[in-house]
């Protein structure tokens, strides 16, 4: 099922990049992104509005600037997806993104949020900036998919141990 996402143009950050990557990884949606001006008012054609729009409802609108709970757009989307407990390491990554984006804890130079920021160009309205946006999404997907696979391997290993001969007391 195709879903159209609106997010802001110009400089991008780890929160909207990660939010989009999370939707691509953890849903069956075919995602298309439209980067629009901050002053845009009409979001009626979009399925998700991320980090823009001055509205938060937890269903369609995920502008964390209107949410007072210390989360970024990535954290709000992660809550929407609802896999926080299944993937605790990804949840820790999302927490770091949240903490950086809302000003609680600045990202260190080689942390995820800082690396995403490096994808921005000097000309924020260029075609190159748009290409860099999608490269940043791909980078985020690579990191998150790797973390997802590692966490799923741990889950499988725990199941094997729990179902083993010794732990069943047979």
Short mmCIF file of C-alpha atoms in Angstrom, two decimals:
data_model
loop_
_atom_site.label_atom_id
_atom_site.label_comp_id
_atom_site.label_asym_id
_atom_site.label_seq_id
_atom_site.Cartn_x
_atom_site.Cartn_y
_atom_site.Cartn_z
CA UNK A 1 0.00 0.00 0.00
CA UNK A 2 1.42 3.37 -1.03
CA UNK A 3 1.73 6.12 1.59
CA UNK A 4 2.65 9.71 0.83
CA UNK A 5 4.72 11.53 3.47
CA UNK A 6 5.26 15.25 3.81
CA UNK A 7 8.32 16.55 5.61
CA UNK A 8 10.14 19.87 5.47
CA UNK A 9 12.62 20.82 2.80
CA UNK A 10 15.98 22.55 3.25
CA UNK A 11 18.17 21.19 6.09
CA UNK A 12 17.22 17.73 7.29
CA UNK A 13 17.91 16.12 10.64
CA UNK A 14 18.15 12.65 12.10
CA UNK A 15 14.59 12.72 13.42
CA UNK A 16 12.69 12.98 10.14
CA UNK A 17 15.28 10.86 8.31
CA UNK A 18 14.92 8.10 10.92
CA UNK A 19 11.14 8.40 11.06
CA UNK A 20 10.97 7.74 7.32
CA UNK A 21 13.47 4.86 7.56
CA UNK A 22 11.43 3.30 10.40
CA UNK A 23 8.24 3.42 8.32
CA UNK A 24 10.06 1.84 5.39
CA UNK A 25 11.53 -0.96 7.52
CA UNK A 26 8.74 -1.80 9.95
CA UNK A 27 5.61 -1.34 7.82
CA UNK A 28 4.39 -2.82 4.57
CA UNK A 29 3.90 0.65 3.13
CA UNK A 30 5.45 1.77 -0.11
CA UNK A 31 6.73 5.15 1.00
CA UNK A 32 6.93 8.25 -1.17
CA UNK A 33 8.31 11.45 0.36
CA UNK A 34 7.42 15.00 -0.61
CA UNK A 35 9.73 17.63 0.89
CA UNK A 36 7.69 20.80 1.24
CA UNK A 37 8.17 24.35 2.43
CA UNK A 38 7.92 25.03 6.18
CA UNK A 39 5.10 27.48 5.51
CA UNK A 40 2.89 24.86 3.79
CA UNK A 41 -0.60 24.71 5.23
CA UNK A 42 -2.49 22.08 3.20
CA UNK A 43 -1.50 18.52 4.07
CA UNK A 44 -4.77 16.88 3.06
CA UNK A 45 -3.20 14.68 0.36
CA UNK A 46 -0.60 13.18 2.72
CA UNK A 47 -0.87 10.00 4.78
CA UNK A 48 1.85 11.12 7.22
CA UNK A 49 3.10 14.61 8.02
CA UNK A 50 6.47 14.39 9.77
CA UNK A 51 8.35 17.21 11.53
CA UNK A 52 6.25 19.91 9.90
CA UNK A 53 2.71 21.26 10.01
CA UNK A 54 2.42 22.46 13.61
CA UNK A 55 0.18 19.52 14.53
CA UNK A 56 0.60 16.30 16.48
CA UNK A 57 -2.14 13.68 16.70
CA UNK A 58 -0.16 10.42 16.71
CA UNK A 59 -1.97 9.12 13.62
CA UNK A 60 -1.15 11.35 10.65
CA UNK A 61 0.58 14.40 12.09
CA UNK A 62 3.94 13.93 13.82
CA UNK A 63 5.33 17.42 14.34
CA UNK A 64 7.20 16.97 17.61
CA UNK A 65 7.43 20.74 18.06
CA UNK A 66 3.79 20.50 19.19
CA UNK A 67 4.42 17.49 21.47
CA UNK A 68 5.62 18.28 24.98
CA UNK A 69 6.93 14.82 25.89
CA UNK A 70 10.62 15.16 24.98
CA UNK A 71 10.46 13.15 21.77
CA UNK A 72 11.51 13.91 18.24
CA UNK A 73 9.58 12.91 15.14
CA UNK A 74 11.57 9.65 15.13
CA UNK A 75 10.42 8.86 18.67
CA UNK A 76 6.81 9.66 17.83
CA UNK A 77 6.89 7.40 14.76
CA UNK A 78 8.61 4.65 16.78
CA UNK A 79 5.76 4.88 19.31
CA UNK A 80 3.26 4.75 16.43
CA UNK A 81 4.89 1.57 15.11
CA UNK A 82 4.78 0.12 18.62
CA UNK A 83 7.88 -2.10 18.69
CA UNK A 84 9.74 -0.35 21.52
CA UNK A 85 9.91 -3.42 23.75
CA UNK A 86 10.73 -5.91 20.99
CA UNK A 87 13.77 -3.94 19.82
CA UNK A 88 15.38 -2.33 22.89
CA UNK A 89 18.64 -1.41 21.14
CA UNK A 90 16.78 0.40 18.37
CA UNK A 91 14.76 2.09 21.10
CA UNK A 92 18.05 3.31 22.63
CA UNK A 93 19.10 4.74 19.25
CA UNK A 94 15.74 6.50 18.95
CA UNK A 95 16.16 7.85 22.48
CA UNK A 96 19.56 9.34 21.53
CA UNK A 97 17.98 10.97 18.48
CA UNK A 98 15.15 12.32 20.65
CA UNK A 99 17.52 13.66 23.30
CA UNK A 100 19.64 15.43 20.67
CA UNK A 101 16.75 16.83 18.67
CA UNK A 102 14.84 18.29 21.61
CA UNK A 103 18.00 19.77 23.16
CA UNK A 104 18.44 17.48 26.18
CA UNK A 105 21.80 16.07 25.10
CA UNK A 106 23.87 17.26 22.17
CA UNK A 107 25.06 14.48 19.86
CA UNK A 108 28.78 13.78 19.94
CA UNK A 109 30.70 14.15 16.65
CA UNK A 110 30.44 10.50 15.56
CA UNK A 111 27.00 9.66 16.92
CA UNK A 112 24.15 8.80 14.60
CA UNK A 113 22.51 12.26 14.61
CA UNK A 114 25.82 13.96 13.82
CA UNK A 115 26.51 11.58 10.96
CA UNK A 116 23.05 12.22 9.44
CA UNK A 117 23.69 15.97 9.66
CA UNK A 118 26.86 15.50 7.55
CA UNK A 119 24.73 14.54 4.55
CA UNK A 120 23.39 18.11 4.22
CA UNK A 121 24.91 20.28 1.48
CA UNK A 122 25.71 23.97 1.54
CA UNK A 123 22.99 24.75 -1.00
CA UNK A 124 19.87 23.58 0.84
CA UNK A 125 17.55 24.20 -2.13
CA UNK A 126 19.60 22.23 -4.67
CA UNK A 127 18.93 18.93 -6.39
CA UNK A 128 22.08 17.67 -4.68
CA UNK A 129 20.44 18.37 -1.28
CA UNK A 130 17.45 16.26 -2.34
CA UNK A 131 19.77 13.43 -3.38
CA UNK A 132 21.63 13.70 -0.08
CA UNK A 133 18.31 13.46 1.77
CA UNK A 134 17.64 10.06 0.20
CA UNK A 135 21.22 8.94 0.82
CA UNK A 136 20.74 9.82 4.49
CA UNK A 137 17.51 7.77 4.57
CA UNK A 138 19.41 4.84 3.03
CA UNK A 139 22.17 5.21 5.63
CA UNK A 140 19.60 5.23 8.44
CA UNK A 141 17.91 2.15 6.97
CA UNK A 142 21.25 0.33 6.77
CA UNK A 143 22.02 1.03 10.43
CA UNK A 144 18.52 0.20 11.67
CA UNK A 145 18.22 -2.97 9.56
CA UNK A 146 21.55 -4.16 10.93
CA UNK A 147 20.39 -3.51 14.48
CA UNK A 148 17.06 -5.23 13.76
CA UNK A 149 18.79 -8.34 12.42
CA UNK A 150 21.13 -8.51 15.42
CA UNK A 151 18.25 -8.16 17.87
CA UNK A 152 16.25 -10.83 16.06
CA UNK A 153 19.25 -13.20 16.21
CA UNK A 154 19.45 -12.67 19.98
CA UNK A 155 15.72 -13.40 20.29
CA UNK A 156 16.16 -16.63 18.31
CA UNK A 157 19.18 -17.66 20.39
CA UNK A 158 17.26 -17.10 23.62
CA UNK A 159 14.39 -19.22 22.29
CA UNK A 160 16.79 -22.04 21.41
CA UNK A 161 18.35 -21.94 24.87
CA UNK A 162 14.96 -21.77 26.60
CA UNK A 163 13.69 -24.72 24.58
CA UNK A 164 16.84 -26.77 25.04
CA UNK A 165 17.03 -30.08 26.83
CA UNK A 166 18.78 -28.65 29.89
CA UNK A 167 16.34 -25.79 30.45
CA UNK A 168 13.30 -28.00 30.03
CA UNK A 169 14.68 -30.19 32.85
CA UNK A 170 14.27 -33.32 30.78
#
